[in-house]
Coordinates of C-alpha atoms and ligand atoms in Angstrom, one line a residue:
X1 CA -19.0 18.4 11.9
X2 CA -17.3 21.5 12.9
X3 CA -18.2 24.9 11.4
X4 CA -16.3 28.1 11.3
X5 CA -18.2 31.4 11.0
X6 CA -16.1 34.2 9.5
X7 CA -17.7 37.6 10.1
X8 CA -17.0 40.5 7.8
X9 CA -13.2 41.4 7.8
X10 CA -12.8 45.1 7.0
X11 CA -9.1 45.1 6.7
X12 CA -6.3 42.7 6.0
X13 CA -2.7 44.0 6.4
X14 CA 0.8 42.9 7.2
X15 CA 3.4 40.2 6.5
X16 CA 3.2 36.4 6.4
X17 CA 6.0 33.9 6.0
X18 CA 4.4 31.2 4.1
X19 CA 4.9 27.5 5.3
X20 CA 7.0 25.2 3.1
X21 CA 5.8 23.9 -0.3
X22 CA 4.0 20.7 -0.3
X23 CA 5.3 19.7 -3.8
X24 CA 8.8 20.5 -2.9
X25 CA 8.7 18.9 0.7
X26 CA 7.5 15.6 -0.6
X27 CA 9.8 15.4 -3.5
X28 CA 12.8 16.5 -1.3
X29 CA 12.0 13.8 1.3
X30 CA 11.9 11.1 -1.4
X31 CA 15.0 12.1 -3.1
X32 CA 16.8 12.6 0.2
X33 CA 15.8 9.0 1.1
X34 CA 17.2 7.6 -2.1
X35 CA 20.4 9.7 -2.0
X36 CA 23.8 9.0 -0.7
X37 CA 24.5 10.8 2.5
X38 CA 22.4 12.8 5.0
X39 CA 20.3 15.7 3.8
X40 CA 19.1 18.5 6.2
X41 CA 15.8 19.7 4.9
X42 CA 14.7 23.2 6.4
X43 CA 11.4 24.9 6.2
X44 CA 9.7 21.5 5.6
X45 CA 6.0 21.7 5.5
X46 CA 4.3 20.2 8.6
X47 CA 0.9 19.0 7.3
X48 CA -1.0 15.7 6.6
X49 CA 0.4 15.2 3.2
X50 CA 4.0 15.4 4.4
X51 CA 3.2 13.2 7.4
X52 CA 2.1 10.5 5.1
X53 CA 5.3 10.6 3.2
X54 CA 7.4 10.7 6.4
X55 CA 5.5 7.7 7.9
X56 CA 5.9 5.7 4.7
X57 CA 9.7 6.4 4.6
X58 CA 10.0 5.3 8.2
X59 CA 8.1 2.1 7.6
X60 CA 10.4 1.5 4.7
X61 CA 13.4 1.7 6.9
X62 CA 14.6 5.3 6.1
X63 CA 15.9 7.0 9.3
X64 CA 15.3 10.6 9.9
X65 CA 15.2 13.1 12.8
X66 CA 12.6 15.9 13.0
X67 CA 13.0 19.0 15.1
X68 CA 10.3 19.9 17.6
X69 CA 8.1 21.9 15.2
X70 CA 8.8 19.4 12.4
X71 CA 10.2 21.9 9.9
X72 CA 13.8 20.6 10.0
X73 CA 14.4 17.0 9.1
X74 CA 17.7 15.2 8.7
X75 CA 17.3 12.4 6.4
X76 CA 19.9 9.5 6.3
X77 CA 19.8 8.5 2.6
X78 CA 19.8 4.9 1.6
X79 CA 22.2 5.6 -1.3
X80 CA 20.1 3.6 -3.6
X81 CA 16.8 1.7 -4.0
X82 CA 14.4 0.6 -1.3
X83 CA 14.2 -3.2 -0.6
X84 CA 12.1 -5.0 1.9
X85 CA 12.0 -8.7 3.1
X86 CA 8.5 -8.3 4.6
X87 CA 5.3 -7.1 3.0
X88 CA 5.0 -3.3 3.6
X89 CA 1.5 -1.7 3.6
X90 CA 1.7 2.1 3.4
X91 CA -1.3 4.3 4.0
X92 CA -1.0 7.5 2.1
X93 CA -4.3 9.4 2.9
X94 CA -5.1 11.5 -0.1
X95 CA -1.6 12.8 -0.8
X96 CA -1.0 12.5 -4.6
X97 CA 2.6 13.7 -4.1
X98 CA 3.1 10.6 -1.9
X99 CA 1.1 8.0 -3.9
X100 CA 2.3 8.6 -7.3
X101 CA 6.1 9.0 -6.6
X102 CA 6.2 6.1 -4.2
X103 CA 4.4 3.9 -6.6
X104 CA 7.2 4.4 -9.1
X105 CA 10.1 4.5 -6.6
X106 CA 9.1 1.2 -5.0
X107 CA 9.3 -0.8 -8.3
X108 CA 13.1 -0.1 -8.2
X109 CA 14.1 -2.5 -5.4
X110 CA 13.1 -6.0 -4.3
X111 CA 10.0 -6.5 -2.1
X112 CA 6.2 -6.4 -1.9
X113 CA 4.5 -3.1 -1.2
X114 CA 0.8 -2.2 -0.8
X115 CA -0.1 1.5 -1.3
X116 CA -3.6 2.4 0.2
X117 CA -5.3 5.6 1.0
X118 CA -8.6 7.3 2.0
X119 CA -11.7 6.6 0.0
X120 CA -11.2 9.5 -2.3
X121 CA -7.7 8.2 -3.2
X122 CA -9.4 5.1 -4.5
X123 CA -11.2 7.3 -7.0
X124 CA -8.0 9.1 -8.2
X125 CA -6.5 7.5 -11.3
X126 CA -3.1 5.9 -11.3
X127 CA -3.4 3.8 -14.5
X128 CA -1.3 6.0 -16.8
X129 CA 1.6 5.6 -14.4
X130 CA 1.2 1.9 -13.8
X131 CA 1.0 1.3 -17.6
X132 CA 4.2 3.1 -18.1
X133 CA 6.0 1.3 -15.2
X134 CA 4.7 -2.1 -16.7
X135 CA 6.4 -1.2 -20.0
X136 CA 9.7 -1.2 -18.0
X137 CA 9.0 -4.6 -16.5
X138 CA 7.2 -3.6 -13.2
X139 CA 4.6 -5.9 -11.8
X140 CA 1.7 -3.9 -10.2
X141 CA -1.6 -5.3 -9.3
X142 CA -4.8 -3.3 -8.6
X143 CA -6.4 -4.5 -5.3
X144 CA -9.9 -3.1 -5.9
X145 CA -10.7 -1.2 -9.1
X146 CA -8.7 -1.5 -12.3
X147 CA -6.7 1.8 -12.7
X148 CA -7.1 3.1 -9.2
X149 CA -5.3 2.6 -5.8
X150 CA -4.9 0.5 -3.7
X151 CA -2.0 -1.1 -5.6
X152 CA 0.3 -4.0 -4.8
X153 CA 3.8 -3.7 -6.1
X154 CA 5.7 -6.9 -6.6
X155 CA 9.1 -5.3 -7.0
X156 CA 12.1 -7.0 -8.6
X157 CA 14.1 -3.9 -10.0
X158 CA 13.1 -1.9 -13.0
X159 CA 14.5 -2.3 -16.5
X160 CA 15.5 0.7 -18.4
X161 CA 14.6 1.4 -22.1
X162 CA 11.9 3.3 -24.0
X163 CA 8.7 4.2 -22.3
X164 CA 5.7 6.3 -23.2
X165 CA 3.5 8.0 -20.6
X166 CA 0.3 10.0 -20.9
X167 CA 0.5 13.6 -19.8
X168 CA -3.2 14.4 -20.2
X169 CA -4.7 13.7 -16.7
X170 CA -1.9 14.5 -14.3
X171 CA 1.7 15.7 -14.4
X172 CA 2.4 13.6 -11.2
X173 CA 2.7 10.5 -13.3
X174 CA 5.5 11.9 -15.3
X175 CA 7.1 13.3 -12.2
X176 CA 7.0 9.9 -10.5
X177 CA 8.6 8.2 -13.6
X178 CA 11.3 10.8 -13.9
X179 CA 12.3 10.6 -10.2
X180 CA 12.5 6.8 -10.3
X181 CA 14.3 6.7 -13.8
X182 CA 17.9 7.2 -12.7
X183 CA 17.8 4.1 -10.5
X184 CA 16.5 1.8 -13.3
X185 CA 18.9 -0.8 -14.7
X186 CA 19.8 1.1 -17.9
X187 CA 19.0 4.5 -19.6
X188 CA 15.5 5.5 -19.6
X189 CA 13.9 7.4 -22.6
X190 CA 10.6 8.8 -21.9
X191 CA 8.1 9.9 -24.6
X192 CA 5.1 12.0 -23.4
X193 CA 1.8 11.4 -25.2
X194 CA -1.1 13.8 -25.2
X195 CA -1.1 17.3 -24.0
X196 CA 1.0 17.6 -20.8
X197 CA -1.1 19.2 -18.1
X198 CA 0.1 21.1 -15.1
X199 CA 3.5 21.5 -16.9
X200 CA 5.3 23.8 -14.4
X201 CA 5.3 20.9 -11.8
X202 CA 7.7 19.1 -14.1
X203 CA 10.1 22.1 -13.7
X204 CA 10.0 21.5 -10.0
X205 CA 10.8 17.8 -10.5
X206 CA 13.7 18.5 -12.8
X207 CA 15.1 21.2 -10.6
X208 CA 14.9 19.0 -7.5
X209 CA 16.6 16.1 -9.4
X210 CA 19.3 18.5 -10.4
X211 CA 19.9 19.6 -6.8
X212 CA 20.2 16.0 -5.9
X213 CA 22.9 15.4 -8.6
X214 CA 20.9 13.9 -11.5
X215 CA 20.7 15.4 -15.0
X216 CA 17.7 15.0 -17.2
X217 CA 17.8 15.7 -21.0
X218 CA 14.5 17.6 -21.7
X219 CA 13.6 17.8 -25.3
X220 CA 10.7 20.3 -25.2
X221 CA 8.7 18.3 -22.5
X222 CA 8.0 15.8 -25.2
X223 CA 11.0 13.4 -24.7
X224 CA 13.2 13.0 -21.7
X225 CA 16.4 11.0 -21.3
X226 CA 17.8 9.9 -18.1
X227 CA 21.3 8.4 -18.7
X228 CA 22.1 5.4 -16.7
X229 CA 24.8 5.5 -14.1
X230 CA 23.5 8.6 -12.3
X231 CA 23.0 8.5 -8.6
X232 CA 21.2 10.8 -6.2
X233 CA 23.7 12.5 -3.9
X234 CA 22.7 14.7 -0.9
X235 CA 23.0 18.5 -1.5
X236 CA 23.8 18.7 2.2
X237 CA 21.3 21.4 3.3
X238 CA 18.2 22.0 1.3
X239 CA 15.8 24.9 2.0
X240 CA 12.2 24.3 1.1
X241 CA 10.6 27.4 -0.5
X242 CA 7.3 28.7 0.9
X243 CA 4.2 27.1 -0.8
X244 CA 3.1 29.3 -3.7
X245 CA -0.4 27.8 -3.8
X246 CA -0.8 28.7 -0.1
X247 CA 0.4 32.2 -0.9
X248 CA -2.4 32.7 -3.3
X249 CA -5.1 33.2 -0.6
X250 CA -3.3 36.0 1.1
X251 CA -2.3 37.7 -2.2
X252 CA -6.0 37.6 -3.3
X253 CA -7.2 38.8 0.1
X254 CA -5.2 42.0 -0.1
X255 CA -6.3 42.6 -3.7
X256 CA -10.0 42.2 -2.8
X257 CA -10.0 44.0 0.5
X258 CA -7.8 47.2 0.0
X259 CA -5.1 46.2 2.3
X260 CA -1.6 45.3 1.5
X261 CA 0.0 41.9 2.2
X262 CA 3.7 40.8 1.9
X263 CA 4.2 37.0 1.6
X264 CA 7.7 35.9 2.3
X265 CA 9.4 32.6 1.4
X266 CA 8.4 32.7 -2.2
X267 CA 9.1 35.2 -4.9
X268 CA 10.8 36.0 -8.2
X269 CA 13.5 33.2 -7.7
X270 CA 10.8 30.5 -6.9
X271 CA 10.9 27.3 -8.8
X272 CA 7.0 26.9 -8.4
X273 CA 4.7 27.6 -11.3
X274 CA 2.0 28.7 -9.0
X275 CA 3.8 32.1 -8.5
X276 CA 2.1 32.9 -11.8
X277 CA -1.0 33.3 -9.8
X278 CA 0.4 36.9 -8.9
X279 CA 0.5 37.7 -12.7
X280 CA -3.1 36.6 -13.1
X281 CA -4.1 38.7 -10.1
X282 CA -2.2 41.6 -11.7
X283 CA -4.2 41.2 -14.9
X284 CA -7.3 41.4 -12.9
X285 CA -6.1 44.8 -11.5
X286 CA -4.2 44.1 -8.3
X287 CA -0.9 45.9 -7.7
X288 CA 1.9 43.3 -7.4
X289 CA 5.5 43.9 -6.5
X290 CA 8.2 41.1 -6.7
X291 CA 11.3 40.6 -4.7
X292 CA 13.6 37.6 -4.9
X293 CA 11.8 35.8 -2.1
X294 CA 8.7 37.9 -1.5
X295 CA 5.6 39.1 -3.3
X296 CA 3.5 42.1 -2.2
X297 CA -0.1 42.5 -3.2
X298 CA -2.3 45.4 -2.8
X299 CA -5.7 46.5 -3.9
X300 CA -6.7 47.6 -7.4
X301 CA -10.1 47.8 -9.0
X302 CA -10.7 44.2 -10.0
X303 CA -11.9 43.2 -13.4
X304 CA -12.9 39.8 -14.8
X305 CA -10.5 37.6 -16.8
X306 CA -11.0 34.9 -19.5
X307 CA -7.9 32.7 -19.2
X308 CA -6.5 29.2 -19.8
X309 CA -5.2 28.4 -16.3
X310 CA -4.0 24.8 -17.0
X311 CA -0.5 25.7 -15.8
X312 CA -1.7 26.7 -12.3
X313 CA -4.5 24.2 -11.5
X314 CA -4.4 24.7 -7.7
X315 CA -4.0 28.5 -7.5
X316 CA -6.7 28.8 -10.3
X317 CA -9.2 27.8 -7.6
X318 CA -8.4 31.1 -5.8
X319 CA -9.3 33.0 -8.9
X320 CA -12.8 31.4 -8.8
X321 CA -13.7 33.0 -5.5
X322 CA -11.7 36.3 -6.2
X323 CA -13.9 36.5 -9.3
X324 CA -16.9 37.3 -7.0
X325 CA -15.2 40.7 -6.3
X326 CA -14.4 41.6 -9.8
X327 CA -16.7 43.3 -12.4
X328 CA -18.0 41.2 -15.2
X329 CA -17.9 37.4 -15.9
X330 CA -14.7 35.5 -15.3
X331 CA -13.9 32.3 -17.3
X332 CA -11.2 29.8 -16.3
X333 CA -10.6 27.3 -18.9
X334 CA -8.6 24.1 -19.6
X335 CA -9.0 22.8 -16.1
X336 CA -10.6 19.4 -16.7
X337 CA -8.3 17.8 -14.1
X338 CA -9.9 19.7 -11.3
X339 CA -12.4 16.8 -11.5
X340 CA -9.9 14.2 -10.4
X341 CA -8.3 16.0 -7.5
X342 CA -9.4 16.1 -3.7
X343 CA -13.0 16.2 -5.0
X344 CA -14.6 17.0 -8.3
X345 CA -13.6 20.5 -7.9
X346 CA -15.5 21.9 -11.0
X347 CA -18.7 20.5 -9.6
X348 CA -17.9 21.5 -6.0
X349 CA -16.9 25.0 -6.9
X350 CA -20.0 25.5 -9.1
X351 CA -22.4 24.3 -6.4
X352 CA -20.8 26.4 -3.6
X353 CA -20.5 29.6 -5.7
X354 CA -24.2 29.4 -6.5
X355 CA -25.0 29.3 -2.8
X356 CA -23.7 32.8 -2.3
X357 CA -25.7 34.0 -5.3
X358 CA -23.2 33.8 -8.2
X359 CA -24.3 32.9 -11.7
X360 CA -22.2 29.9 -12.7
X361 CA -21.7 27.8 -15.8
X362 CA -20.0 24.6 -15.2
X363 CA -18.4 23.2 -18.4
X364 CA -16.6 19.9 -19.0
X365 CA -13.3 21.7 -18.6
X366 CA -14.2 25.3 -17.7
X367 CA -16.1 27.4 -15.3
X368 CA -17.7 30.8 -15.8
X369 CA -18.6 33.0 -12.9
X370 CA -20.7 36.2 -12.8
X371 CA -20.8 37.8 -9.3
X372 CA -24.2 38.6 -7.7
X373 CA -25.3 42.3 -7.1
X374 CA -25.0 41.4 -3.4
X375 CA -23.2 38.3 -2.0
X376 CA -25.4 36.2 0.3
X377 CA -24.2 34.5 3.5
X378 CA -24.0 30.6 3.1
X379 CA -22.8 27.6 4.8
X380 CA -20.1 26.3 2.4
X381 CA -19.5 22.5 2.1
X382 CA -15.8 21.8 1.6
X383 CA -15.8 18.1 0.4
X384 CA -12.8 17.3 2.4
X385 CA -10.9 19.6 0.1
X386 CA -8.4 22.1 1.8
X387 CA -8.6 24.4 -1.1
X388 CA -12.4 24.7 -1.1
X389 CA -12.1 25.8 2.6
X390 CA -9.3 28.3 1.9
X391 CA -10.8 29.8 -1.3
X392 CA -14.2 30.4 0.3
X393 CA -12.6 32.2 3.3
X394 CA -12.2 35.1 0.9
X395 CA -15.9 35.5 1.2
X396 CA -15.3 37.0 4.6
X397 CA -14.4 40.2 2.7
X398 CA -18.0 40.6 1.8
X399 CA -20.4 42.2 4.3
X400 CA -22.4 39.0 4.5
X401 CA -19.5 37.0 6.0
X402 CA -19.3 33.2 5.4
X403 CA -19.6 29.9 7.2
X404 CA -17.1 27.2 6.3
X405 CA -18.0 23.5 7.1
X406 CA -15.3 21.2 8.2
X407 CA -12.6 24.0 8.3
X408 CA -10.0 21.4 9.6
X409 CA -9.6 20.0 6.2
X410 CA -6.9 22.6 5.5
X411 CA -4.7 20.2 7.5
X412 CA -3.7 18.6 4.1
X413 CA -1.4 21.4 3.2
X414 CA -2.0 24.3 5.7
X415 CA -3.1 23.4 9.2
X416 CA -2.8 26.9 10.6
X417 CA -4.5 28.7 7.8
X418 CA -7.4 30.2 9.7
X419 CA -5.3 31.3 12.6
X420 CA -2.9 33.0 10.2
X421 CA -5.8 34.7 8.4
X422 CA -7.2 35.9 11.7
X423 CA -3.9 37.4 12.7
X424 CA -3.7 39.6 9.6
X425 CA -7.3 40.6 9.8
X426 CA -9.0 43.4 11.7
Ligands
S3P501 O1 3.4 17.5 -8.7 C1 2.9 18.2 -7.9 O2 3.4 18.5 -6.8 C2 1.5 18.6 -8.0 C3 0.9 18.6 -9.3 C4 -0.4 19.0 -9.6 O3 -1.2 17.9 -9.9 P1 -1.6 17.4 -11.4 O4 -0.3 17.3 -12.2 O5 -2.3 16.1 -11.1 O6 -2.4 18.5 -12.0 C5 -1.1 19.8 -8.4 O7 -2.4 20.0 -8.6 C6 -0.8 19.1 -7.1 O8 -1.3 19.8 -6.0 C7 0.7 19.0 -6.9
PEP502 C1 -4.3 18.5 -6.0 C2 -3.8 18.6 -4.9 O1 -3.2 17.6 -4.1 P1 -2.4 16.2 -4.5 O2 -1.0 16.5 -4.3 O3 -3.0 15.3 -3.6 O4 -2.7 15.9 -6.0 C3 -3.8 19.9 -4.2 O5 -3.1 20.1 -3.2 O6 -4.6 20.8 -4.6

């Protein structure tokens, strides 16, 4: 296993153009594949999660051309559903934004498709989505454990009609159903049951569908109608915004460390809910300035917060390590679904925060963090979770420094993270 030792960074300063959003890249690739016409995607993210989607689309017969640095992609849309005469087995790593949307989209055509992934993917639930697709006539089998990938889709088009879906574990199930819905055989009326978690990701989905020509009637995130007869059409060129979750590490770094960082590519006009991270940081005491496509963060005296961060589950992890530099006890609540992501993030976060000396309470769906008088150096395990590695890099702003085990796990969404951090540090 590789280790990365980060010694004390006394200053972080400058400007960084954040790589493309994972959530937008994978949605845009799938919609471009289903759309009529060729779409040019620019500022596409080049990372593992996107590579899995790209490889899957290629195996499914979608043709595209990537430029040299893989940030521009011309996708020749199929102008409809995906069919296949041969069995197609698609390996999707641990990319939720590939597994869930493809599971829904592949029920629309005719063919047999197997969706597999890495061991952790086999522990991440998919039952709520499969149950909903089954209500619309889909035939999906579990190949190992009931409710979890790998799944086999015996596709023979999807009926429309009324369908209910649980929103309480992951918004990605509703996202997947929404994106598939226009290509079902008749109008789809979706009713969401339970609390809808991670709600701002649904706004990304609706906005992307609109940009590709499909209108969804949204009745207060409880009921959605997708009127039959709509087709995805290329918007021509589509610029992928910078990733707001990736931006969180740099915004937090400046707030902790007394520098000033401008992140570009994401700002006031962003469609990503994770930009609300900057508001949380501001509540903690950071100075934040917004532009249409940039955010500037600079230091303030950081105080603890006690907040429900269900709406920003990914960026909320950055608050957990930022809390070590704030006075008082920080509580982050309503984050049960941290437990079903790349790892059990509530357990992992609690274990690793304790290693640097923090006092931590791990609740069923919350975490409480009290910083130690002095942060200790530790070797941080990252559990193959890119965000564990990136969050704990913030500990390099303590005099003790930090060692990150398996730093290359950032490849899921941000392969060049540690290089970029170094470039801005002195
Ligand atoms: O739709 C998306 O792009 C995502 C939704 C969120 O997942 P949940 O809805 O499972 O919380 C988020 O954590 C994930 O990184 C990306
Ligand atoms: C939860 C995440 O990923 P996924 O899209 O695989 O759910 C994440 O990136 O933090």
